[in-house]
Coordinates of C-alpha atoms in Angstrom, one line a residue:
Chain U
X1 CA 0.0 0.0 0.0
X2 CA 1.0 3.5 -0.8
X3 CA -0.1 6.8 0.6
X4 CA -2.5 8.7 -1.8
X5 CA -2.2 12.4 -2.6
X6 CA -5.5 13.0 -0.8
X7 CA -4.0 11.4 2.4
X8 CA -0.8 13.4 2.0
X9 CA -2.8 16.6 1.6
X10 CA -4.7 15.8 4.8
X11 CA -1.4 15.4 6.6
X12 CA -0.2 18.7 5.3
X13 CA -3.4 20.5 6.2
X14 CA -3.2 19.2 9.8
X15 CA 0.5 20.0 10.0
X16 CA -0.1 23.6 8.8
X17 CA -2.9 24.0 11.4
X18 CA -0.6 22.9 14.1
X19 CA 2.2 25.2 12.9
X20 CA -0.2 28.1 13.0
X21 CA -1.3 27.1 16.5
X22 CA 2.3 27.0 17.7
X23 CA 3.2 30.2 15.9
X24 CA 5.8 28.5 13.7
X25 CA 6.6 28.7 10.0
X26 CA 7.3 25.3 8.6
X27 CA 8.4 23.4 5.5
X28 CA 6.3 20.2 5.3
X29 CA 7.0 17.2 3.0
X30 CA 5.3 13.9 2.5
X31 CA 6.9 10.9 0.7
X32 CA 5.3 7.6 -0.3
X33 CA 6.3 4.0 0.6
X34 CA 9.0 4.2 -2.1
X35 CA 10.4 7.3 -0.5
X36 CA 9.4 9.4 -3.5
X37 CA 7.9 12.9 -2.9
X38 CA 4.1 13.2 -3.0
X39 CA 3.4 16.7 -1.6
X40 CA 5.3 19.7 -0.2
X41 CA 4.5 23.1 1.1
X42 CA 6.6 26.0 2.5
X43 CA 4.7 28.4 4.6
X44 CA 5.3 32.1 3.8
X45 CA 8.7 33.3 5.3
X46 CA 9.6 29.8 6.5
X47 CA 13.4 29.0 6.3
X48 CA 14.7 28.4 2.8
X49 CA 17.3 25.9 4.2
X50 CA 14.5 23.8 5.5
X51 CA 13.0 23.1 2.0
X52 CA 15.5 20.3 1.6
X53 CA 15.7 19.3 5.2
X54 CA 12.0 18.7 5.4
X55 CA 12.2 16.4 2.4
X56 CA 15.3 14.6 3.7
X57 CA 13.6 14.1 7.1
X58 CA 10.6 12.4 5.4
X59 CA 12.9 10.3 3.2
X60 CA 15.1 9.3 6.2
X61 CA 12.0 8.3 8.3
X62 CA 10.9 6.0 5.5
X63 CA 14.4 4.7 4.7
X64 CA 14.7 3.3 8.2
X65 CA 11.0 3.0 9.2
X66 CA 11.4 5.0 12.5
X67 CA 11.4 8.6 13.7
X68 CA 14.4 10.5 12.5
X69 CA 15.3 11.4 16.1
X70 CA 15.7 7.8 17.0
X71 CA 18.5 7.5 14.4
X72 CA 20.1 10.6 15.8
X73 CA 20.5 8.9 19.1
X74 CA 22.6 6.2 17.5
X75 CA 24.7 8.4 15.1
X76 CA 26.5 10.4 17.7
X77 CA 30.3 10.2 18.2
X78 CA 31.0 6.9 19.8
X79 CA 27.6 5.6 18.8
X80 CA 26.9 2.5 16.7
X81 CA 25.8 4.5 13.6
X82 CA 28.3 7.4 13.8
X83 CA 28.2 9.5 10.6
X84 CA 25.4 7.4 8.9
X85 CA 24.4 10.9 7.6
X86 CA 27.0 10.6 4.9
X87 CA 25.0 7.9 3.0
X88 CA 22.0 8.2 0.7
X89 CA 23.0 11.7 -0.6
X90 CA 22.6 13.0 2.9
X91 CA 20.4 12.0 5.8
X92 CA 18.9 14.1 8.6
X93 CA 18.8 12.4 12.0
X94 CA 17.3 14.9 14.3
X95 CA 13.6 15.0 15.1
X96 CA 10.9 16.1 12.6
X97 CA 10.6 13.0 10.4
X98 CA 8.0 10.3 11.2
X99 CA 6.7 7.2 9.3
X100 CA 3.0 7.2 8.3
X101 CA 1.1 3.9 8.8
X102 CA -2.2 2.6 7.5
X103 CA -4.8 1.2 9.8
X104 CA -3.1 -2.2 9.8
X105 CA 0.2 -0.7 10.9
X106 CA 1.8 -1.0 7.5
X107 CA 4.1 1.9 6.6
X108 CA 2.7 3.8 3.6
X109 CA 4.9 6.8 3.6
X110 CA 6.5 9.4 5.9
X111 CA 6.3 13.1 6.8
X112 CA 9.2 15.5 7.4
X113 CA 8.9 19.0 9.0
X114 CA 11.5 21.6 9.3
X115 CA 11.4 25.3 10.3
X116 CA 11.7 25.7 14.1
X117 CA 13.2 23.9 17.0
X118 CA 13.4 20.2 16.6
X119 CA 10.8 19.9 19.4
X120 CA 8.4 22.0 17.4
X121 CA 9.2 20.2 14.2
X122 CA 8.4 16.9 15.8
X123 CA 5.1 18.2 17.2
X124 CA 4.0 19.5 13.8
X125 CA 5.1 16.3 12.1
X126 CA 3.0 14.2 14.6
X127 CA 0.0 16.4 13.9
X128 CA 0.5 15.6 10.3
X129 CA 0.6 11.9 11.0
X130 CA -2.6 12.1 13.1
X131 CA -4.3 14.1 10.4
X132 CA -4.1 11.4 7.7
X133 CA -7.0 9.5 9.2
X134 CA -8.8 12.3 11.0
X135 CA -12.2 13.6 9.8
X136 CA -11.6 17.1 8.5
Chain T
X1 CA 7.3 40.7 -4.4
X2 CA 7.2 37.0 -4.0
X3 CA 4.5 34.4 -4.6
X4 CA 2.6 33.4 -1.4
X5 CA 1.8 29.9 -0.5
X6 CA -1.9 30.7 -0.9
X7 CA -1.2 31.8 -4.5
X8 CA 0.9 28.7 -5.2
X9 CA -1.9 26.5 -3.9
X10 CA -4.3 28.3 -6.2
X11 CA -2.0 27.6 -9.1
X12 CA -1.8 23.9 -8.1
X13 CA -5.5 23.6 -7.7
X14 CA -6.1 25.0 -11.1
X15 CA -3.4 22.9 -12.7
X16 CA -4.8 19.7 -11.0
X17 CA -8.3 20.6 -12.4
X18 CA -6.9 21.0 -15.9
X19 CA -5.0 17.7 -15.6
X20 CA -8.2 15.9 -14.6
X21 CA -10.0 17.6 -17.5
X22 CA -7.3 16.4 -20.0
X23 CA -7.1 12.9 -18.4
X24 CA -3.5 13.3 -17.5
X25 CA -1.5 12.5 -14.3
X26 CA 0.8 15.3 -13.4
X27 CA 3.6 16.3 -11.1
X28 CA 3.2 20.1 -10.4
X29 CA 5.8 22.3 -8.7
X30 CA 5.8 26.0 -7.8
X31 CA 8.9 28.0 -7.0
X32 CA 9.1 31.6 -5.7
X33 CA 11.1 34.6 -7.0
X34 CA 14.2 33.1 -5.5
X35 CA 13.7 29.9 -7.4
X36 CA 13.1 28.0 -4.1
X37 CA 10.3 25.4 -3.9
X38 CA 7.0 26.7 -2.4
X39 CA 4.6 23.8 -3.2
X40 CA 4.5 20.5 -4.9
X41 CA 2.0 17.7 -5.6
X42 CA 2.2 14.4 -7.4
X43 CA -1.1 13.0 -8.6
X44 CA -1.7 9.3 -7.8
X45 CA 0.2 7.1 -10.3
X46 CA 1.9 10.0 -12.0
X47 CA 5.4 9.3 -13.3
X48 CA 8.1 9.1 -10.6
X49 CA 10.7 10.5 -12.9
X50 CA 8.6 13.6 -13.3
X51 CA 8.9 14.5 -9.5
X52 CA 12.2 16.1 -10.2
X53 CA 11.5 17.2 -13.8
X54 CA 8.5 19.3 -12.7
X55 CA 10.7 21.0 -10.1
X56 CA 13.5 21.6 -12.5
X57 CA 11.1 23.1 -15.1
X58 CA 9.8 25.6 -12.5
X59 CA 13.4 26.4 -11.5
X60 CA 14.5 26.8 -15.1
X61 CA 11.6 29.1 -16.0
X62 CA 12.5 31.4 -13.1
X63 CA 16.3 31.1 -13.7
X64 CA 15.8 32.7 -17.2
X65 CA 12.4 34.4 -16.8
X66 CA 10.9 32.7 -19.8
X67 CA 9.0 29.5 -20.8
X68 CA 11.3 26.5 -20.7
X69 CA 10.4 25.6 -24.2
X70 CA 11.9 29.0 -25.4
X71 CA 15.3 28.0 -24.0
X72 CA 15.0 24.6 -25.7
X73 CA 14.9 26.3 -29.1
X74 CA 18.3 27.9 -28.3
X75 CA 20.0 24.9 -26.8
X76 CA 19.9 22.5 -29.8
X77 CA 23.1 21.4 -31.5
X78 CA 24.5 24.4 -33.3
X79 CA 22.3 26.8 -31.3
X80 CA 23.6 29.7 -29.2
X81 CA 22.9 27.9 -25.9
X82 CA 23.9 24.4 -26.9
X83 CA 23.9 22.1 -23.9
X84 CA 23.0 24.8 -21.3
X85 CA 21.3 21.9 -19.6
X86 CA 24.7 20.9 -18.0
X87 CA 24.6 24.0 -15.8
X88 CA 22.8 24.6 -12.5
X89 CA 22.8 20.9 -11.4
X90 CA 20.6 20.2 -14.5
X91 CA 18.1 22.2 -16.5
X92 CA 15.1 21.1 -18.4
X93 CA 14.5 23.1 -21.6
X94 CA 11.4 21.5 -23.1
X95 CA 7.9 22.9 -22.5
X96 CA 6.1 22.7 -19.2
X97 CA 7.7 25.5 -17.2
X98 CA 6.3 29.0 -17.1
X99 CA 7.0 32.2 -15.1
X100 CA 4.3 33.5 -12.9
X101 CA 3.8 37.3 -12.9
X102 CA 1.9 39.7 -10.6
X103 CA -0.7 42.1 -11.9
X104 CA 2.1 44.6 -12.7
X105 CA 4.0 42.1 -14.8
X106 CA 6.7 41.5 -12.3
X107 CA 7.8 37.9 -12.0
X108 CA 7.0 36.5 -8.6
X109 CA 7.7 32.8 -9.2
X110 CA 7.3 30.0 -11.7
X111 CA 5.4 26.7 -12.2
X112 CA 6.7 23.4 -13.7
X113 CA 4.5 20.5 -14.8
X114 CA 5.6 17.1 -16.0
X115 CA 3.7 13.8 -16.6
X116 CA 2.5 13.7 -20.2
X117 CA 3.4 15.0 -23.6
X118 CA 5.1 18.4 -23.5
X119 CA 2.1 19.9 -25.1
X120 CA -0.1 18.7 -22.3
X121 CA 2.5 19.7 -19.7
X122 CA 2.4 23.2 -21.1
X123 CA -1.4 23.4 -21.2
X124 CA -1.6 22.3 -17.5
X125 CA 1.2 24.7 -16.6
X126 CA -0.7 27.6 -18.3
X127 CA -3.8 26.7 -16.4
X128 CA -1.8 26.9 -13.2
X129 CA -0.5 30.4 -14.1
X130 CA -4.0 31.5 -14.9
X131 CA -5.3 30.1 -11.6
X132 CA -3.2 32.4 -9.5
X133 CA -5.5 35.4 -10.0
X134 CA -8.7 33.5 -10.7
X135 CA -11.6 33.6 -8.3
X136 CA -12.0 30.0 -7.0
Chain L
X1 CA 2.0 -4.2 -5.4
X2 CA 5.7 -4.5 -5.4
X3 CA 8.1 -7.0 -6.9
X4 CA 9.4 -9.6 -4.4
X5 CA 13.1 -10.6 -4.2
X6 CA 12.1 -14.1 -5.3
X7 CA 10.5 -12.6 -8.5
X8 CA 13.5 -10.4 -9.0
X9 CA 15.8 -13.4 -8.7
X10 CA 13.7 -15.3 -11.3
X11 CA 14.1 -12.3 -13.7
X12 CA 17.9 -12.3 -13.1
X13 CA 18.2 -16.1 -13.6
X14 CA 16.3 -15.9 -16.9
X15 CA 18.3 -12.9 -18.0
X16 CA 21.6 -14.6 -17.2
X17 CA 20.5 -17.7 -19.2
X18 CA 19.7 -15.5 -22.2
X19 CA 23.0 -13.7 -21.9
X20 CA 24.8 -17.1 -21.9
X21 CA 22.8 -18.2 -24.9
X22 CA 23.7 -15.1 -26.8
X23 CA 27.3 -15.2 -25.8
X24 CA 27.2 -11.8 -24.0
X25 CA 28.4 -10.6 -20.5
X26 CA 25.8 -8.6 -18.8
X27 CA 25.1 -6.4 -15.8
X28 CA 21.5 -7.0 -14.7
X29 CA 19.6 -4.8 -12.2
X30 CA 16.0 -5.1 -10.9
X31 CA 14.2 -2.2 -9.1
X32 CA 10.8 -2.3 -7.3
X33 CA 7.7 -0.1 -7.9
X34 CA 9.4 2.7 -5.9
X35 CA 12.5 2.6 -8.2
X36 CA 14.6 1.2 -5.4
X37 CA 17.2 -1.5 -6.1
X38 CA 16.1 -5.1 -5.3
X39 CA 18.8 -7.2 -6.9
X40 CA 21.8 -6.9 -9.1
X41 CA 24.4 -9.2 -10.7
X42 CA 27.5 -8.6 -12.9
X43 CA 28.6 -11.5 -14.9
X44 CA 32.3 -12.3 -14.8
X45 CA 34.3 -9.9 -17.1
X46 CA 31.2 -7.8 -17.9
X47 CA 31.9 -4.1 -18.4
X48 CA 32.5 -2.1 -15.2
X49 CA 30.9 1.0 -16.7
X50 CA 27.7 -0.9 -17.1
X51 CA 27.3 -1.5 -13.4
X52 CA 25.7 1.9 -13.1
X53 CA 24.1 2.0 -16.5
X54 CA 22.1 -1.2 -15.8
X55 CA 20.8 0.3 -12.6
X56 CA 19.9 3.6 -14.3
X57 CA 18.1 1.8 -17.1
X58 CA 16.0 -0.1 -14.6
X59 CA 15.3 3.2 -12.7
X60 CA 14.5 5.1 -15.9
X61 CA 12.1 2.4 -17.1
X62 CA 10.1 2.7 -13.8
X63 CA 10.4 6.4 -13.7
X64 CA 8.4 6.8 -16.9
X65 CA 6.7 3.4 -17.1
X66 CA 8.0 2.6 -20.6
X67 CA 10.9 0.9 -22.3
X68 CA 14.0 3.1 -22.0
X69 CA 14.4 3.1 -25.8
X70 CA 11.1 4.8 -26.3
X71 CA 12.3 7.7 -24.3
X72 CA 15.4 7.9 -26.4
X73 CA 13.3 8.4 -29.5
X74 CA 11.9 11.5 -28.0
X75 CA 15.1 12.9 -26.4
X76 CA 17.1 13.4 -29.6
X77 CA 18.2 16.9 -30.8
X78 CA 15.0 18.6 -32.0
X79 CA 12.8 16.1 -30.2
X80 CA 10.3 17.0 -27.6
X81 CA 12.3 15.6 -24.6
X82 CA 15.8 16.8 -25.7
X83 CA 18.3 16.4 -23.0
X84 CA 15.9 14.9 -20.4
X85 CA 18.9 12.8 -19.4
X86 CA 20.1 15.7 -17.3
X87 CA 17.4 15.1 -14.7
X88 CA 17.1 12.6 -11.9
X89 CA 20.9 12.3 -11.3
X90 CA 21.2 11.0 -14.8
X91 CA 18.9 8.9 -17.0
X92 CA 19.7 6.4 -19.7
X93 CA 17.4 6.5 -22.7
X94 CA 18.7 3.8 -25.0
X95 CA 17.3 0.3 -25.0
X96 CA 17.9 -2.2 -22.2
X97 CA 15.4 -1.1 -19.6
X98 CA 11.9 -2.5 -19.3
X99 CA 9.0 -2.2 -16.9
X100 CA 7.9 -5.4 -15.1
X101 CA 4.1 -5.9 -14.7
X102 CA 2.1 -8.3 -12.6
X103 CA -0.7 -10.5 -14.1
X104 CA -3.1 -7.6 -13.9
X105 CA -0.9 -5.3 -15.9
X106 CA 0.1 -3.2 -12.9
X107 CA 3.8 -2.2 -12.9
X108 CA 5.6 -3.7 -10.0
X109 CA 9.2 -2.9 -10.9
X110 CA 11.6 -2.8 -13.8
X111 CA 14.8 -4.5 -15.1
X112 CA 17.9 -2.9 -16.7
X113 CA 20.5 -4.7 -18.7
X114 CA 23.8 -3.3 -19.9
X115 CA 26.9 -5.0 -21.4
X116 CA 26.6 -5.5 -25.1
X117 CA 24.9 -3.8 -28.0
X118 CA 21.6 -2.1 -27.2
X119 CA 19.8 -4.8 -29.2
X120 CA 21.3 -7.5 -27.1
X121 CA 20.7 -5.6 -23.9
X122 CA 17.0 -5.3 -24.9
X123 CA 16.8 -9.0 -25.7
X124 CA 18.3 -10.0 -22.4
X125 CA 16.1 -7.6 -20.5
X126 CA 13.0 -9.0 -22.2
X127 CA 14.0 -12.5 -21.2
X128 CA 14.3 -11.2 -17.6
X129 CA 10.7 -9.8 -17.8
X130 CA 9.4 -13.1 -19.2
X131 CA 11.2 -15.0 -16.5
X132 CA 9.3 -13.4 -13.6
X133 CA 6.2 -15.6 -14.2
X134 CA 7.9 -18.5 -15.9
X135 CA 8.1 -21.9 -14.2
X136 CA 11.8 -22.6 -13.6
Chain F
X1 CA 42.6 -12.6 -8.4
X2 CA 39.1 -11.4 -8.3
X3 CA 36.0 -12.8 -6.7
X4 CA 33.7 -14.5 -9.3
X5 CA 30.0 -14.0 -9.5
X6 CA 29.6 -17.6 -8.4
X7 CA 31.6 -16.9 -5.3
X8 CA 29.6 -13.7 -4.7
X9 CA 26.3 -15.6 -5.0
X10 CA 27.6 -18.2 -2.5
X11 CA 28.4 -15.4 -0.1
X12 CA 24.9 -13.9 -0.5
X13 CA 23.2 -17.2 -0.2
X14 CA 25.0 -17.9 3.1
X15 CA 24.3 -14.3 4.3
X16 CA 20.6 -14.6 3.5
X17 CA 20.4 -17.9 5.4
X18 CA 22.1 -16.3 8.5
X19 CA 19.7 -13.4 8.2
X20 CA 16.7 -15.7 8.2
X21 CA 18.2 -17.6 11.2
X22 CA 18.6 -14.4 13.1
X23 CA 15.1 -13.1 12.1
X24 CA 16.5 -10.0 10.4
X25 CA 15.8 -8.4 7.0
X26 CA 19.0 -7.4 5.2
X27 CA 20.5 -5.7 2.3
X28 CA 23.6 -7.6 1.1
X29 CA 26.2 -6.3 -1.4
X30 CA 29.4 -7.9 -2.7
X31 CA 32.2 -5.9 -4.5
X32 CA 35.2 -7.2 -6.3
X33 CA 38.9 -6.4 -5.8
X34 CA 38.4 -3.2 -7.8
X35 CA 35.6 -2.2 -5.4
X36 CA 33.0 -2.5 -8.1
X37 CA 29.6 -4.1 -7.4
X38 CA 29.3 -7.8 -8.3
X39 CA 26.0 -8.8 -6.7
X40 CA 23.3 -7.3 -4.5
X41 CA 20.0 -8.4 -2.9
X42 CA 17.4 -6.6 -0.7
X43 CA 15.3 -9.0 1.3
X44 CA 11.5 -8.2 1.2
X45 CA 10.7 -5.3 3.5
X46 CA 14.3 -4.6 4.4
X47 CA 15.2 -0.9 5.0
X48 CA 15.3 1.2 1.9
X49 CA 18.0 3.3 3.4
X50 CA 20.3 0.3 3.7
X51 CA 20.3 -0.3 -0.1
X52 CA 23.1 2.2 -0.4
X53 CA 24.7 1.6 3.0
X54 CA 25.3 -2.1 2.3
X55 CA 27.0 -1.1 -0.9
X56 CA 29.1 1.6 0.8
X57 CA 30.1 -0.8 3.6
X58 CA 31.4 -3.3 1.0
X59 CA 33.2 -0.6 -0.9
X60 CA 34.7 0.9 2.4
X61 CA 35.9 -2.6 3.5
X62 CA 37.8 -3.0 0.2
X63 CA 39.0 0.6 0.0
X64 CA 41.0 0.0 3.2
X65 CA 41.2 -3.8 3.4
X66 CA 39.8 -4.1 6.9
X67 CA 36.5 -4.5 8.6
X68 CA 34.5 -1.2 8.4
X69 CA 34.1 -1.1 12.2
X70 CA 37.9 -0.9 12.6
X71 CA 37.9 2.3 10.6
X72 CA 35.1 3.7 12.8
X73 CA 37.3 3.3 15.9
X74 CA 39.8 5.7 14.2
X75 CA 37.3 8.3 12.7
X76 CA 35.8 9.5 16.0
X77 CA 36.3 13.1 17.1
X78 CA 39.9 13.5 18.2
X79 CA 40.9 10.3 16.4
X80 CA 43.5 10.1 13.7
X81 CA 41.0 9.6 10.8
X82 CA 38.4 12.0 12.1
X83 CA 35.6 12.5 9.5
X84 CA 37.2 10.3 6.9
X85 CA 33.5 9.6 5.9
X86 CA 33.6 12.8 3.8
X87 CA 35.9 11.2 1.2
X88 CA 35.1 8.9 -1.6
X89 CA 31.5 10.1 -2.1
X90 CA 30.7 8.9 1.4
X91 CA 32.1 6.1 3.5
X92 CA 30.4 4.0 6.2
X93 CA 32.7 3.2 9.1
X94 CA 30.5 1.2 11.5
X95 CA 30.4 -2.6 11.5
X96 CA 28.9 -4.7 8.6
X97 CA 31.6 -4.5 6.0
X98 CA 34.3 -7.2 5.7
X99 CA 37.0 -8.0 3.2
X100 CA 36.8 -11.4 1.4
X101 CA 40.1 -13.3 1.0
X102 CA 41.0 -16.3 -1.2
X103 CA 42.6 -19.4 0.3
X104 CA 46.1 -17.7 0.2
X105 CA 44.9 -14.7 2.2
X106 CA 44.8 -12.4 -0.8
X107 CA 41.8 -10.0 -0.8
X108 CA 39.5 -10.7 -3.7
X109 CA 36.5 -8.5 -2.7
X110 CA 34.3 -7.5 0.2
X111 CA 30.8 -7.9 1.5
X112 CA 28.6 -5.2 3.1
X113 CA 25.4 -5.9 5.1
X114 CA 22.9 -3.4 6.4
X115 CA 19.4 -3.8 7.9
X116 CA 19.6 -4.4 11.6
X117 CA 21.9 -3.5 14.6
X118 CA 25.5 -3.2 13.6
X119 CA 26.1 -6.4 15.7
X120 CA 23.6 -8.4 13.5
X121 CA 24.9 -6.7 10.3
X122 CA 28.4 -7.9 11.3
X123 CA 27.3 -11.5 12.1
X124 CA 25.5 -11.8 8.7
X125 CA 28.5 -10.3 6.9
X126 CA 30.8 -12.8 8.5
X127 CA 28.4 -15.6 7.5
X128 CA 28.7 -14.3 3.9
X129 CA 32.5 -14.4 4.1
X130 CA 32.5 -17.9 5.4
X131 CA 30.1 -19.0 2.7
X132 CA 32.4 -18.2 -0.2
X133 CA 34.4 -21.4 0.4
X134 CA 31.8 -23.5 2.0
X135 CA 30.2 -26.5 0.3
X136 CA 26.6 -25.7 -0.3

């Protein structure tokens, strides 16, 4: 199964709403199960450097089927995955990327958010994940 | 002046409607005046290879402030811009990329469309441009 | 639906047999529906430069859901897709890449073959496609 | 001397068996003495991000003729090879890559495994190395 554009747009709508609620300006990207881009938005005046980071976060979360921040715990100096970021034309391993699952728990894509603190990026990404199956 | 996310979303909505009307499956990208990505959608089952091509078309149209197909006329063997596609980490110089202007004629961004013949790509891109200022 | 490793290995076994039959030395790559690599082999003494070309052919065939040679007809000087090869970190648009479909006609992946003339590359790729559903 | 495709396939078969035995889903790559790819498989549902990491591990192990994890001990902050991962279009220096030797101890290639913990990756890679000369 693969995320549809409609589902991706629901994720982005929910993420944008959470960004507005938290007073942040975000770049938001959604990839499908094959890690290919489905949808992207940059809120007005959001960081330009986050255009790519949001996309890489989404890709990284799908590449390893876990939140990006979990990888970052393992890629520190002395950690088991030190410098994994050098692979795959660049990975981002701090929070803000999350897998998206269907109702059976199968991963169908991922979301990546970048534009504020990593804590805020994560909160907005989670809102996007929750939005996929919410009534809107 | 710079295109807003709201304007970019209007362009994408209009382009998606034209794609549906023409029975095509498109990747649609909008960049701002700085040639940085503002919004992107891939319609379900649209070509994966067009994810990047749509973005490059939008970028190319803003890089040179003209329709991508105009550059392609000049980049042929023997032409004055032969192989300009090697620059800027890759350009696309066939139709489907168009500048977006404000009501004063100032360029505020560009749209790139990829997923069908270049004729269809151009038609859908033009619908996106027209959609920026349409009532919806 | 996505090609399985078992199906990819059947494609490669059939392609290797056809290469042996035609007296050629091939690089053979299979990607899934998301254009991600599933399996690859290089026959002893096959061209090193074809390691990447085989993979790009498979990726290109899935990116545009058609035989790579069909794209090449359109990307010539003066053609509608001139220099499309500059996108997507490089495309290969001569024969040797073919989509792989399931029994319903849905594309589940693609195969790319490189190591001889493009005619031979195409023949070996077609044998790989045919091998996916053959009894072995 | 150079590893043959037949030897590479024996390594992959043995590595896949060990992966199954340990309940892991692996990407497995084998390169030859020239560090060029010979064979690759991705087990169904193995991490997409490990497609490239498995290949880089194999390449890294041959580039320096030692287990990748040995390089990682030297590339930490303050270490003699700090940030060596920036070279060669990206290296991976945590465990999972091992040189493959012939019966005289000459290095004929390398294997790279990625898809689980680095401990499991190393175990499966070692099984691959052992499989080259095993009766099957």
